[in-house]
Each structure stands twice: as structure tokens, then as C-alpha cells.
Tab-separated table of C-alpha atoms and ligand atoms in Angstrom:
chain	number	residue	atom	x	y	z
A	27	MET	CA	-21.857	7.024	23.701
A	28	THR	CA	-21.765	10.826	24.527
A	29	THR	CA	-19.195	13.341	23.605
A	30	ARG	CA	-18.383	16.799	24.053
A	31	ILE	CA	-16.554	19.156	22.274
A	32	GLU	CA	-15.301	22.647	23.072
A	33	ALA	CA	-15.251	25.239	20.715
A	34	ALA	CA	-13.506	28.658	21.257
A	35	VAL	CA	-14.861	29.727	17.530
A	36	LEU	CA	-17.795	27.754	16.223
A	37	LEU	CA	-18.531	27.981	12.402
A	38	ALA	CA	-21.764	26.164	12.449
A	39	ASP	CA	-23.077	26.504	8.872
A	40	PRO	CA	-21.554	28.100	5.782
A	41	GLY	CA	-24.056	30.362	5.656
A	42	GLY	CA	-24.161	31.735	9.529
A	43	PRO	CA	-22.102	33.564	11.683
A	44	THR	CA	-19.457	32.305	13.620
A	45	GLN	CA	-19.704	31.793	17.293
A	46	THR	CA	-17.682	31.839	20.089
A	47	ASN	CA	-17.557	29.547	23.405
A	48	GLN	CA	-19.908	27.114	22.413
A	49	THR	CA	-20.217	23.196	23.446
A	50	ILE	CA	-21.079	20.755	20.965
A	51	THR	CA	-22.531	17.454	22.161
A	52	VAL	CA	-22.373	14.336	20.282
A	53	ALA	CA	-24.395	10.848	20.616
A	54	ASP	CA	-24.996	8.194	18.162
A	55	GLY	CA	-23.107	9.711	15.546
A	56	ARG	CA	-24.936	12.738	15.218
A	57	VAL	CA	-25.115	16.315	16.652
A	58	ALA	CA	-27.344	16.432	19.667
A	59	ALA	CA	-26.970	19.908	20.942
A	60	VAL	CA	-24.956	22.982	20.242
A	61	ALA	CA	-25.247	25.412	23.337
A	62	PRO	CA	-23.054	28.262	24.884
A	63	ALA	CA	-20.248	26.846	27.089
A	64	ALA	CA	-20.697	26.820	30.695
A	65	SER	CA	-17.352	28.941	31.109
A	66	ALA	CA	-15.494	30.866	28.755
A	67	ALA	CA	-13.550	28.128	26.353
A	68	THR	CA	-10.312	27.403	27.296
A	69	SER	CA	-9.905	24.772	24.276
A	70	GLY	CA	-8.291	26.728	21.961
A	71	ASN	CA	-10.413	25.000	19.055
A	72	LEU	CA	-11.910	26.389	16.269
A	73	VAL	CA	-14.860	23.873	15.236
A	74	MET	CA	-16.163	23.541	11.903
A	75	PRO	CA	-18.137	20.783	9.654
A	76	ALA	CA	-15.355	18.528	8.070
A	77	PHE	CA	-14.383	18.613	4.528
A	78	VAL	CA	-16.149	16.705	1.713
A	79	ASN	CA	-13.345	15.534	-1.467
A	80	ALA	CA	-15.678	15.032	-4.167
A	81	HIS	CA	-13.580	13.798	-6.717
A	82	ASP	CA	-10.525	11.499	-6.141
A	83	HIS	CA	-9.174	8.036	-7.198
A	84	ALA	CA	-7.366	6.706	-3.277
A	85	ARG	CA	-4.187	7.951	-5.269
A	86	VAL	CA	-0.767	7.646	-3.085
A	87	VAL	CA	1.810	8.310	-5.675
A	88	ARG	CA	3.007	12.048	-6.489
A	89	ASN	CA	3.977	13.522	-9.684
A	90	SER	CA	7.396	14.044	-8.451
A	91	GLN	CA	8.231	10.658	-7.242
A	92	ILE	CA	7.851	9.221	-10.890
A	93	GLY	CA	8.905	12.188	-13.288
A	94	ASN	CA	5.227	13.165	-13.950
A	95	PHE	CA	5.462	16.951	-13.185
A	96	ASP	CA	4.591	19.436	-16.122
A	97	VAL	CA	2.929	17.038	-18.103
A	98	ALA	CA	-0.478	17.553	-19.584
A	99	LEU	CA	-3.145	15.306	-18.866
A	100	GLU	CA	-3.192	13.147	-22.138
A	101	ALA	CA	0.300	12.396	-21.526
A	102	TRP	CA	0.106	12.095	-17.522
A	103	LEU	CA	-2.271	9.365	-17.433
A	104	PRO	CA	-0.409	6.609	-19.245
A	105	GLN	CA	2.550	7.538	-17.309
A	106	LEU	CA	0.980	6.671	-14.333
A	107	ALA	CA	1.506	2.804	-15.428
A	108	ALA	CA	5.058	3.263	-13.700
A	109	ILE	CA	3.885	2.801	-10.443
A	110	PRO	CA	3.724	-0.762	-9.668
A	111	ALA	CA	1.081	-2.625	-7.993
A	112	VAL	CA	0.911	-3.126	-4.380
A	113	ASP	CA	-1.583	-4.256	-1.810
A	114	PRO	CA	-4.658	-2.526	-2.578
A	115	TRP	CA	-5.523	-2.316	1.582
A	116	LEU	CA	-2.104	-0.765	1.925
A	117	THR	CA	-2.137	1.880	-0.699
A	118	ALA	CA	-6.022	2.873	0.197
A	119	ALA	CA	-5.386	2.820	3.629
A	120	VAL	CA	-2.372	5.368	3.007
A	121	ALA	CA	-4.577	7.348	0.472
A	122	PHE	CA	-7.843	7.630	3.328
A	123	GLY	CA	-5.396	8.188	6.290
A	124	ARG	CA	-3.735	11.024	4.299
A	125	SER	CA	-7.167	12.360	3.760
A	126	ALA	CA	-8.379	12.194	7.516
A	127	CYS	CA	-5.363	13.935	8.604
A	128	ALA	CA	-6.387	17.080	6.091
A	129	GLY	CA	-9.685	17.404	7.475
A	130	ILE	CA	-11.687	15.165	4.843
A	131	ALA	CA	-14.452	12.956	6.350
A	132	THR	CA	-16.187	12.189	2.992
A	133	GLU	CA	-14.467	11.132	-0.151
A	134	MET	CA	-15.200	9.776	-3.706
A	135	ALA	CA	-13.005	7.028	-4.507
A	136	HIS	CA	-13.390	6.933	-8.288
A	137	TYR	CA	-11.420	3.559	-8.645
A	138	THR	CA	-9.393	4.262	-11.964
A	139	ARG	CA	-6.212	2.197	-10.636
A	140	VAL	CA	-6.947	-0.991	-10.300
A	141	GLN	CA	-4.106	-3.231	-8.809
A	142	GLY	CA	-5.182	-6.826	-9.926
A	143	LEU	CA	-3.099	-8.786	-7.721
A	144	THR	CA	-6.323	-10.297	-6.682
A	145	ALA	CA	-9.841	-10.590	-7.998
A	146	TYR	CA	-11.649	-7.635	-8.277
A	147	LEU	CA	-14.248	-8.103	-5.710
A	148	ASP	CA	-11.325	-9.057	-2.980
A	149	GLU	CA	-9.791	-5.562	-4.028
A	150	ALA	CA	-12.928	-3.479	-3.500
A	151	GLN	CA	-13.419	-5.440	-0.143
A	152	ALA	CA	-10.009	-4.405	0.487
A	153	VAL	CA	-10.473	-0.704	-0.397
A	154	ALA	CA	-13.767	-0.665	1.561
A	155	LYS	CA	-12.117	-1.971	4.816
A	156	ALA	CA	-9.186	0.251	4.695
A	157	ALA	CA	-11.929	3.281	4.776
A	158	ARG	CA	-13.431	1.707	7.470
A	159	ASP	CA	-10.300	1.136	9.499
A	160	VAL	CA	-9.339	4.713	9.034
A	161	GLY	CA	-12.718	5.754	9.697
A	162	ILE	CA	-13.803	8.152	6.503
A	163	ARG	CA	-16.955	7.807	4.551
A	164	ILE	CA	-16.365	6.965	0.742
A	165	ALA	CA	-18.591	6.284	-2.467
A	166	PHE	CA	-16.266	3.616	-4.564
A	167	ALA	CA	-17.163	4.664	-7.871
A	168	VAL	CA	-16.359	1.659	-10.404
A	169	GLN	CA	-14.618	2.345	-13.388
A	170	CYS	CA	-16.075	1.425	-16.553
A	171	ARG	CA	-14.590	2.257	-19.956
A	172	ASP	CA	-14.629	0.587	-23.593
A	173	ARG	CA	-13.179	2.920	-26.048
A	174	ASN	CA	-10.209	5.317	-26.728
A	175	PRO	CA	-7.727	3.510	-24.597
A	176	LEU	CA	-4.492	5.752	-25.761
A	177	VAL	CA	-5.721	8.825	-27.577
A	178	TYR	CA	-9.487	10.591	-28.245
A	179	GLY	CA	-9.967	8.897	-31.739
A	180	ALA	CA	-7.843	6.570	-34.100
A	181	GLN	CA	-4.689	5.633	-32.558
A	182	GLU	CA	-2.599	4.503	-35.396
A	183	SER	CA	-0.646	7.314	-36.112
A	184	VAL	CA	0.621	7.589	-32.519
A	185	LEU	CA	1.731	3.678	-32.530
A	186	LYS	CA	3.304	4.649	-35.954
A	187	ARG	CA	5.500	7.241	-34.227
A	188	LEU	CA	6.836	4.662	-31.654
A	189	SER	CA	9.692	2.819	-31.902
A	190	PRO	CA	8.690	-1.183	-32.780
A	191	ALA	CA	9.674	-1.956	-28.912
A	192	ALA	CA	7.754	0.871	-27.151
A	193	CYS	CA	4.923	-0.138	-29.570
A	194	ALA	CA	4.567	-3.251	-28.510
A	195	CYS	CA	5.140	-2.691	-24.953
A	196	VAL	CA	2.448	0.182	-25.244
A	197	SER	CA	-0.071	-2.083	-27.044
A	198	GLN	CA	0.437	-4.881	-24.116
A	199	LYS	CA	-0.002	-2.223	-21.574
A	200	PHE	CA	-3.005	-0.251	-23.076
A	201	LEU	CA	-4.749	-1.908	-25.774
A	202	GLY	CA	-6.475	-4.837	-24.335
A	203	ALA	CA	-9.661	-5.989	-25.196
A	204	PRO	CA	-11.983	-4.159	-22.636
A	205	LEU	CA	-14.809	-6.247	-20.920
A	206	PRO	CA	-18.410	-6.271	-22.565
A	207	ALA	CA	-20.495	-3.800	-21.639
A	208	ALA	CA	-22.926	-5.607	-20.167
A	209	GLU	CA	-20.487	-7.560	-17.722
A	210	GLN	CA	-18.765	-4.005	-16.738
A	211	VAL	CA	-22.176	-2.771	-15.578
A	212	ALA	CA	-22.968	-6.463	-13.727
A	213	LEU	CA	-19.708	-5.830	-11.976
A	214	VAL	CA	-20.780	-2.458	-10.507
A	215	GLU	CA	-24.040	-4.125	-8.851
A	216	ALA	CA	-21.590	-7.181	-7.766
A	217	THR	CA	-19.470	-4.605	-6.081
A	218	ALA	CA	-22.491	-2.954	-4.725
A	219	ALA	CA	-23.665	-6.541	-3.014
A	220	ALA	CA	-20.153	-6.833	-1.505
A	221	ILE	CA	-19.186	-3.898	0.038
A	222	GLU	CA	-21.957	-1.416	0.752
A	223	GLY	CA	-22.849	-0.439	4.102
A	224	ASP	CA	-20.881	0.774	7.206
A	225	GLY	CA	-19.711	4.364	5.618
A	226	VAL	CA	-19.268	2.869	2.111
A	227	THR	CA	-21.250	3.473	-0.960
A	228	VAL	CA	-20.919	2.225	-4.395
A	229	GLN	CA	-21.287	4.037	-7.596
A	230	TYR	CA	-21.197	3.516	-11.408
A	231	GLY	CA	-17.833	5.075	-12.585
A	232	PRO	CA	-17.538	5.847	-16.191
A	233	ALA	CA	-14.312	7.001	-17.019
A	234	GLY	CA	-15.775	9.750	-19.226
A	235	PRO	CA	-17.866	10.390	-22.491
A	236	GLN	CA	-14.534	9.730	-24.471
A	237	TRP	CA	-13.528	6.409	-22.861
A	238	CYS	CA	-17.075	5.096	-22.802
A	239	SER	CA	-19.218	3.871	-25.929
A	240	ASP	CA	-22.715	5.384	-26.217
A	241	ASP	CA	-23.639	1.547	-25.667
A	242	LEU	CA	-21.699	1.165	-22.308
A	243	LEU	CA	-23.346	4.534	-21.138
A	244	SER	CA	-26.924	3.932	-21.782
A	245	ARG	CA	-26.670	0.728	-20.017
A	246	ILE	CA	-25.179	2.531	-16.901
A	247	ALA	CA	-27.896	5.108	-17.246
A	248	GLU	CA	-30.842	2.419	-17.271
A	249	SER	CA	-29.170	0.553	-14.388
A	250	SER	CA	-28.479	3.742	-12.711
A	251	ALA	CA	-32.310	4.666	-12.659
A	252	VAL	CA	-33.634	0.884	-11.820
A	253	HIS	CA	-30.944	0.807	-8.819
A	254	GLY	CA	-31.359	4.679	-7.874
A	255	ARG	CA	-27.490	4.161	-7.869
A	256	ARG	CA	-25.595	7.467	-8.191
A	257	VAL	CA	-22.794	7.899	-11.295
A	258	HIS	CA	-19.851	9.776	-11.268
A	259	MET	CA	-17.581	10.404	-14.376
A	260	HIS	CA	-15.144	12.760	-15.766
A	261	LEU	CA	-16.000	15.330	-18.228
A	262	LEU	CA	-14.648	18.166	-20.428
A	263	GLU	CA	-11.731	18.090	-18.173
A	264	SER	CA	-9.117	19.093	-20.960
A	265	ARG	CA	-9.058	21.306	-24.380
A	266	TYR	CA	-8.594	18.117	-26.206
A	267	GLN	CA	-11.640	16.425	-24.693
A	268	ARG	CA	-13.711	19.215	-25.585
A	269	ALA	CA	-12.304	19.428	-29.118
A	270	TRP	CA	-12.979	15.829	-29.626
A	271	ALA	CA	-16.502	16.206	-28.088
A	272	ASP	CA	-17.355	19.013	-30.364
A	273	LYS	CA	-16.570	16.987	-33.176
A	274	THR	CA	-18.032	13.703	-32.179
A	275	TYR	CA	-21.424	15.116	-31.033
A	276	PRO	CA	-22.057	18.009	-33.083
A	277	GLN	CA	-25.360	18.553	-30.987
A	278	GLY	CA	-23.661	18.849	-28.306
A	279	ILE	CA	-22.017	16.585	-25.486
A	280	LEU	CA	-24.190	17.540	-22.673
A	281	ARG	CA	-27.268	17.239	-24.936
A	282	HIS	CA	-26.075	13.684	-25.932
A	283	LEU	CA	-25.341	12.653	-22.298
A	284	ASP	CA	-28.629	13.899	-21.514
A	285	ALA	CA	-30.692	11.944	-24.034
A	286	LEU	CA	-28.748	8.902	-22.916
A	287	GLY	CA	-30.592	9.593	-19.389
A	288	LEU	CA	-27.124	10.243	-17.737
A	289	VAL	CA	-27.880	14.171	-16.706
A	290	ASN	CA	-29.922	14.178	-13.484
A	291	SER	CA	-29.733	14.314	-9.550
A	292	ARG	CA	-27.748	11.197	-9.269
A	293	ALA	CA	-24.920	12.209	-11.421
A	294	SER	CA	-21.895	13.915	-10.560
A	295	PHE	CA	-19.310	15.333	-13.344
A	296	ALA	CA	-15.952	15.832	-11.923
A	297	HIS	CA	-14.328	18.640	-13.501
A	298	GLY	CA	-16.140	20.745	-16.104
A	299	THR	CA	-13.117	22.622	-16.764
A	300	TRP	CA	-14.380	23.546	-20.177
A	301	LEU	CA	-18.154	23.528	-20.043
A	302	GLY	CA	-20.279	26.014	-21.928
A	303	ALA	CA	-22.961	28.437	-20.436
A	304	ASP	CA	-25.524	26.398	-22.131
A	305	GLU	CA	-24.158	23.502	-20.973
A	306	MET	CA	-23.752	24.678	-17.394
A	307	GLU	CA	-27.642	25.715	-17.484
A	308	LEU	CA	-28.791	22.294	-18.441
A	309	ILE	CA	-26.578	20.786	-15.308
A	310	ALA	CA	-28.379	23.316	-12.934
A	311	ALA	CA	-31.702	22.528	-14.430
A	312	ARG	CA	-31.116	18.651	-14.150
A	313	ASP	CA	-29.796	19.256	-10.446
A	314	ALA	CA	-26.659	17.374	-11.134
A	315	THR	CA	-23.602	18.076	-9.647
A	316	ILE	CA	-20.220	19.372	-10.924
A	317	VAL	CA	-17.172	18.992	-9.027
A	318	VAL	CA	-14.106	21.093	-9.501
A	319	ASN	CA	-10.334	20.162	-9.006
A	320	ILE	CA	-8.592	23.502	-9.223
A	321	SER	CA	-5.264	22.198	-8.167
A	322	SER	CA	-5.221	19.231	-10.513
A	323	ASN	CA	-6.539	21.299	-13.284
A	324	LEU	CA	-3.537	23.616	-12.851
A	325	VAL	CA	-0.836	21.176	-12.298
A	326	LEU	CA	-1.718	19.022	-15.437
A	327	ARG	CA	-2.383	21.660	-17.684
A	328	SER	CA	-5.939	21.436	-17.960
A	329	GLY	CA	-6.922	25.050	-17.496
A	330	ILE	CA	-9.274	26.847	-14.891
A	331	ALA	CA	-13.009	25.862	-14.542
A	332	PRO	CA	-15.271	28.648	-14.502
A	333	LEU	CA	-16.395	28.136	-11.164
A	334	ALA	CA	-18.112	31.604	-10.358
A	335	GLU	CA	-19.707	31.276	-13.599
A	336	MET	CA	-21.207	27.852	-12.882
A	337	LEU	CA	-22.554	29.287	-9.607
A	338	ARG	CA	-24.023	32.339	-11.158
A	339	ARG	CA	-25.949	29.935	-13.654
A	340	GLY	CA	-27.507	27.629	-10.185
A	341	CYS	CA	-24.949	24.592	-10.865
A	342	ARG	CA	-24.309	22.760	-7.654
A	343	VAL	CA	-20.686	22.709	-7.405
A	344	ALA	CA	-18.402	20.659	-5.137
A	345	MET	CA	-14.845	20.492	-4.780
A	346	GLY	CA	-12.171	17.705	-5.551
A	347	LEU	CA	-8.870	17.170	-5.030
A	348	ASP	CA	-8.310	14.582	-7.715
A	349	GLY	CA	-5.200	13.288	-5.862
A	350	VAL	CA	-2.683	16.362	-7.459
A	351	ALA	CA	-2.318	18.671	-4.894
A	352	LEU	CA	-0.693	22.162	-5.633
A	353	ASP	CA	2.660	20.823	-3.442
A	354	GLU	CA	1.804	17.299	-3.524
A	355	ARG	CA	0.283	17.303	0.273
A	356	GLU	CA	-3.350	16.815	0.160
A	357	ASP	CA	-4.848	20.235	1.815
A	358	PRO	CA	-8.643	20.788	1.357
A	359	LEU	CA	-8.174	24.073	3.532
A	360	ALA	CA	-5.218	25.377	1.006
A	361	GLU	CA	-7.664	24.176	-2.012
A	362	MET	CA	-10.652	26.242	-0.404
A	363	GLN	CA	-8.555	29.368	-0.196
A	364	LEU	CA	-6.974	28.678	-3.658
A	365	ALA	CA	-10.868	28.447	-5.093
A	366	TYR	CA	-11.766	31.629	-3.139
A	367	LEU	CA	-8.596	33.712	-4.227
A	368	LEU	CA	-9.216	32.520	-7.774
A	369	HIS	CA	-12.488	33.511	-8.297
A	370	LYS	CA	-13.916	35.739	-5.558
A	371	GLY	CA	-13.720	38.779	-8.399
A	372	GLU	CA	-11.468	41.909	-8.855
A	373	GLY	CA	-11.916	45.109	-7.114
A	374	PHE	CA	-15.144	45.817	-5.105
A	375	GLU	CA	-17.129	43.422	-7.336
A	376	THR	CA	-17.467	39.677	-5.387
A	377	ARG	CA	-18.062	36.952	-7.986
A	378	MET	CA	-18.086	34.101	-5.459
A	379	SER	CA	-18.900	34.868	-1.793
A	380	ARG	CA	-17.388	33.349	1.415
A	381	GLU	CA	-20.740	31.494	1.844
A	382	GLN	CA	-20.236	29.712	-1.768
A	383	VAL	CA	-16.784	28.362	-0.961
A	384	LEU	CA	-17.874	27.168	2.258
A	385	ARG	CA	-20.735	25.416	0.710
A	386	PHE	CA	-18.211	24.317	-2.024
A	387	ALA	CA	-16.020	22.841	0.427
A	388	LEU	CA	-18.190	21.645	2.901
A	389	ALA	CA	-21.546	20.716	1.813
A	390	ALA	CA	-22.325	20.437	-1.967
A	391	GLY	CA	-20.112	17.055	-2.301
A	392	ARG	CA	-22.092	15.128	0.442
A	393	PHE	CA	-24.874	15.021	-1.965
A	394	ALA	CA	-22.350	14.217	-4.745
A	395	VAL	CA	-20.657	11.375	-2.820
A	396	LEU	CA	-23.442	10.513	-0.386
A	397	GLY	CA	-26.719	11.383	-2.235
A	398	ASP	CA	-28.049	12.931	0.725
A	399	GLN	CA	-28.576	16.656	1.919
A	400	ASP	CA	-27.345	15.703	5.540
A	401	GLY	CA	-24.438	17.149	7.016
A	402	GLY	CA	-22.364	20.013	6.243
A	403	ALA	CA	-23.675	22.259	8.988
A	404	ILE	CA	-23.149	21.700	12.971
A	405	VAL	CA	-26.832	21.881	14.099
A	406	PRO	CA	-29.141	19.632	15.886
A	407	GLY	CA	-29.509	16.185	14.097
A	408	ALA	CA	-26.958	16.569	11.433
A	409	ALA	CA	-24.295	13.754	11.192
A	410	ALA	CA	-21.443	14.745	13.603
A	411	ASP	CA	-18.670	14.992	10.799
A	412	LEU	CA	-16.609	17.760	12.600
A	413	LEU	CA	-13.079	19.423	11.967
A	414	VAL	CA	-11.282	20.819	14.953
A	415	LEU	CA	-8.376	23.326	13.890
A	416	ASP	CA	-5.644	24.628	16.598
A	417	TRP	CA	-7.182	28.033	16.729
A	418	ASP	CA	-4.325	29.290	19.084
A	419	ALA	CA	-1.915	28.300	16.360
A	420	LEU	CA	-3.661	30.112	13.876
A	421	THR	CA	-3.953	33.369	15.990
A	422	ALA	CA	-0.751	33.401	17.691
A	423	ASP	CA	0.511	36.371	16.219
A	424	ARG	CA	-2.904	38.673	16.103
A	425	LEU	CA	-2.962	41.794	17.075
A	426	ASP	CA	-6.561	42.857	16.873
A	427	ASP	CA	-8.953	40.723	18.693
A	428	THR	CA	-12.049	41.762	16.713
A	429	VAL	CA	-10.642	40.088	13.229
A	430	PRO	CA	-13.287	38.337	11.987
A	431	PRO	CA	-12.324	34.572	12.487
A	432	LEU	CA	-13.064	33.534	8.537
A	433	ASP	CA	-10.507	36.224	7.628
A	434	THR	CA	-7.977	33.977	9.606
A	435	VAL	CA	-9.360	30.665	8.166
A	436	PHE	CA	-9.170	31.964	4.580
A	437	SER	CA	-5.936	33.745	4.892
A	438	ARG	CA	-3.999	30.911	6.553
A	439	ALA	CA	-5.267	27.811	7.553
A	440	ARG	CA	-3.710	24.650	6.579
A	441	ARG	CA	-3.776	21.061	7.059
A	442	ARG	CA	-0.959	21.309	9.750
A	443	HIS	CA	-3.996	23.164	11.749
A	444	VAL	CA	-5.749	20.262	11.745
A	445	LYS	CA	-5.738	18.957	15.292
A	446	ASP	CA	-9.101	16.185	15.335
A	447	LEU	CA	-11.668	15.013	13.021
A	448	TYR	CA	-15.126	13.304	13.804
A	449	VAL	CA	-16.838	10.968	11.491
A	450	ALA	CA	-20.220	9.986	12.666
A	451	GLY	CA	-18.842	11.011	15.936
A	452	ARG	CA	-15.945	8.805	15.504
A	453	HIS	CA	-12.701	10.094	16.744
A	454	VAL	CA	-10.469	9.456	13.537
A	455	VAL	CA	-7.865	12.082	14.100
A	456	ARG	CA	-6.955	12.784	17.461
A	457	ASP	CA	-4.111	15.323	17.862
A	458	GLY	CA	-3.267	15.239	14.452
A	459	THR	CA	-2.849	11.476	14.661
A	460	VAL	CA	-5.077	8.722	12.817
A	461	THR	CA	-6.442	6.739	15.470
A	462	GLY	CA	-7.538	3.813	13.298
A	463	VAL	CA	-4.159	2.957	11.587
A	464	ASP	CA	-0.500	3.521	12.161
A	465	LEU	CA	-0.292	5.934	9.200
A	466	PRO	CA	3.228	6.970	9.398
A	467	ALA	CA	4.234	2.921	9.304
A	468	LEU	CA	2.095	2.280	6.557
A	469	GLU	CA	3.293	5.225	4.749
A	470	ALA	CA	7.012	3.930	5.432
A	471	GLU	CA	5.923	0.156	4.212
A	472	LEU	CA	4.354	1.427	0.947
A	473	LEU	CA	7.567	3.390	0.012
A	474	THR	CA	9.662	0.499	0.638
A	475	THR	CA	7.330	-1.789	-1.448
A	476	LEU	CA	6.927	0.536	-4.603
A	477	ARG	CA	10.988	0.866	-4.027
A	478	ARG	CA	11.474	-2.987	-3.973
A	479	ARG	CA	8.667	-3.581	-7.000
A	480	PHE	CA	9.846	-0.323	-9.080
A	481	GLY	CA	12.000	-2.828	-11.525
A	482	ALA	CA	8.250	-4.468	-12.402
A	483	THR	CA	7.454	-1.658	-14.547
A	484	ALA	CA	11.152	-1.143	-16.273
A	485	ASP	CA	9.521	-2.024	-19.551
A	486	ILE	CA	6.764	0.321	-19.843
A	487	ARG	CA	9.032	3.143	-18.171
A	488	ALA	CA	11.373	2.663	-21.155
A	489	ALA	CA	8.547	3.007	-23.537
A	490	LEU	CA	6.943	6.206	-22.011
A	491	PRO	CA	9.076	9.032	-23.094
A	492	ASP	CA	8.380	7.705	-26.933
A	493	LEU	CA	5.126	7.758	-26.034
A	494	ARG	CA	4.703	11.150	-24.500
A	495	ALA	CA	6.418	12.868	-27.635
A	496	ALA	CA	3.731	10.767	-29.788
A	497	LEU	CA	1.225	11.738	-27.598
A	498	GLY	CA	2.396	15.431	-27.929
A	499	ALA	CA	2.758	15.777	-31.730
A	500	HIS	CA	-0.758	14.027	-31.908
A	501	TYR	CA	-2.712	16.425	-29.926
A	502	HIS	CA	-0.555	19.582	-30.610
A	503	PRO	CA	1.600	19.270	-33.484
A	504	ASP	CA	2.835	22.494	-33.834
A	505	ALA	CA	3.355	23.377	-30.122
A	506	PHE	CA	6.810	24.355	-28.532
A	507	VAL	CA	8.230	21.318	-27.040
A	508	CYS	CA	10.396	22.316	-24.050
A	509	SER	CA	13.097	19.672	-23.607
B	630	ZN	ZN1	-9.812	12.286	-11.725
């Protein structure tokens, strides 16, 4: 099937100029041709490569829904236990549907929250089906973890601070014995055998070095090399992870991971908020990818990742939303703007160029998620992952027609301007509406289900305030605590 898309403005490539009045021809999932339109465009469209969300978790519940705002990462994570288990297809379809509406064609689903209502492989199949029903490409990263379930290091002092009831509940919820390392690795390959293909790939998803034993990490590295399978993990997200890593691996956490065989082109590391210069250089030298999540880091009090410095040192850096948007509505356009504003530089000095920001948001993540360099540009032969913005709405109040289009995109484009999304040529979003599923109906059903089942987490929710206070005292004993 051949599709023609008219572009009043075309941003074909992060490094190239914008063009006007072009026709893009799509056939068999790829861009077949880009040529000047036969007549002056009347479409009112800006067409650009679709976004990549290179770090996320198929999450749907927002912080303000469960009282998890303004909480540091280490206390925020256990608070997620307040969310009741729901049907995995429903929750994943809502997550991916929201992503599609925001202009995301490709997403990492680091599957850290297992609903557990069915067998794992059945759940993975449901998530893969949700991605296919919506129509976006995903990498499903199977979470592996086997240590430090509550804090980085010994947890006894935290448990001692809890009331007996809270301690029993927290122990039951978080301190169960993990699966043996060999079984966790085998589960990744079994998941791949069950769900890979048709827009879905599988990656190893070690939760992070503080949550994975060396035994588990080295088995993952070995199996990743044998199968050529990619690895996605959190790395140095918070100051407390940095402190733990420095104490545990005085030779350097990156050197340690490198010695295990985990720093290579198959690897992508989420966050890197607290990476040092030599660590960035090692990541660049090994051709690994960093995925920076700016809004998430701000909301969860993790800090500001040195994005411009990573680029200066030669790292490939991709953009992630991590399920934590600034205003709780996933918006890669807003995230790209925030990245640019934070890192472009002061005065007349430029530390991060527009081309670099566009590569960060549109191209670099394709390598991390899909493992290939295809796409991220609208040129003949490339994957037809295209985003159409409402150019008329973006420029409705413009005075000067010579304003560069990218000025407009960087200063005001938001998800509400997304008109259409094509993924491999498939019309996944049409006039702002997801075509493959009824997203508003699914969101309503999900909310009803979450409310109905909320009582199921009453016991852990009763223990969480105690736990949050104990974690604060553990990580930061002399901190001012805001009540
Ligand atoms: Zn994450």
C-alpha cells in the first residue's frame, strides 16, 4: 500500500535544514520518496521523524493519584506498591496508547512492575499484544534483580524503625527470596522465544548494579554476548546510588561493569545522573548508550544529568520519559524543549545544539531500543516512523513568516499539536486519536478497575508512611524533613 503525506514544513533530518511543500511517499513500511509537492501545500502539516522514548516502564498511574509526589527516588519506588494489580493488556495498552498520542513510535518497556495475575510469559504476551494493537515498536526488557530489595546495603536498621505491623507487611511485600540467577537469565530467553517479532524485541533488563549481584550481572553479560541480545539497566540515578557504588566498588562502578562485560554497544544505561567524566569517556569508548530522563530526575529529586557534558565527551545519549512527566502527561515535545532549555548554554555560548537535541530525542534511542541505526530521518529507504504536527495551530498568531520553523517547534510545540503518527507506515494516530484501540474507553475502564481494587493494597499503604520516614532517616539522618 502506498501513502502520500503532504508537508507544508518538513524536518527530514536532525542535521539538515527544514524544507517547505514536500510530498512524502510511503510504501511497504518505508519512505519511498521525498519530493517537492506538485502544488503549494494546503495541508498545514509539519512532518518530522517520530519520537523515541528510550526508557520507560509501561507505567500508567501518576504520582498525584497515589500521593507519591515530592518523594525521593528511594522512597518513591516502594510507594508504587500502593498501585493494585490490574490486567496487563489493559494497563500496557493505556501506556502505549498515551505514548502514541504524544508522538512516540518506539519505546523501551523496562518491565519492572509485574502484575502477577497470570504466569509471566502470559503477561509478557499480553504486553506485546498491547504494543501491536496500538501499533508502536517496543523493546520489552525483562527485569532481573536479586539483592538489596529495600535499601542499598543492610536493611536491618530500617526494619527496626518500623512498627511491628509495618515491619511484617514490608517484609512480606518486599523481602521475598528472588529467583536464582540462572533462572532469571533463562526467563529472558524464554520470553524472547514467546513474544519477539512483529515490532517487539526482548532485552535483558537488570534493574541496576545496586539491585543485581555480580553473579547475576556476569550471567547476563555472558548470555547477552552469546545471543547478541541487548541489555538495558538503570545506572547512577541518585546520589545515594553513587555513594553506594563508590563504597562497594572503590575501583569504580563503570570499570567493574566493564570487567563483567556489560559496557559495550549492546548496552543502554538509564539516567547516568551522577556519572563522572572518566565514566562518560569509558561509555563513549565502548559505544554504549546513555538514556537521560530529565523530568523524572527533577520530580524524583535525583538531580540534573550532565547531558551536554556527556555529548562533549562523545557519548550517544537518548531521551527517556521514565513514566514521570513534569505535568503528569507524557510529552516528548515538552521534554525535548526542557532538555534544550536546561543544556543549551548561557549567554552566547552553545553547549548543546539544536541538532544534538533532535538527535537525542529522535534518533539515538533507536539504537538503544531497536539495535539498529535505521530511521530517525525521513529519507528514501528509512523506516516510515513519521510524526505530523498541526503547523496551522502552531503558527496561528505568527507575525513574521520568515521565522525559522524550528524556533516555533522548540518554543511551543506540545502533544496537543500531534495530528498523526505513522509507525512503519501504519496510521497509528489519526487526527489525534489512536486508531488501534479505543484509548479513552480503556483509560476509563482502567481507572474504574484501579479504584475498585484499591482496597487490595490497604495493608501496605498503611505501612508506607512509616517506611518513608525510616528510609529518610536511613539515607539522610540529619536532613530537614518537611511534614
Ligand atoms: Zn526507570
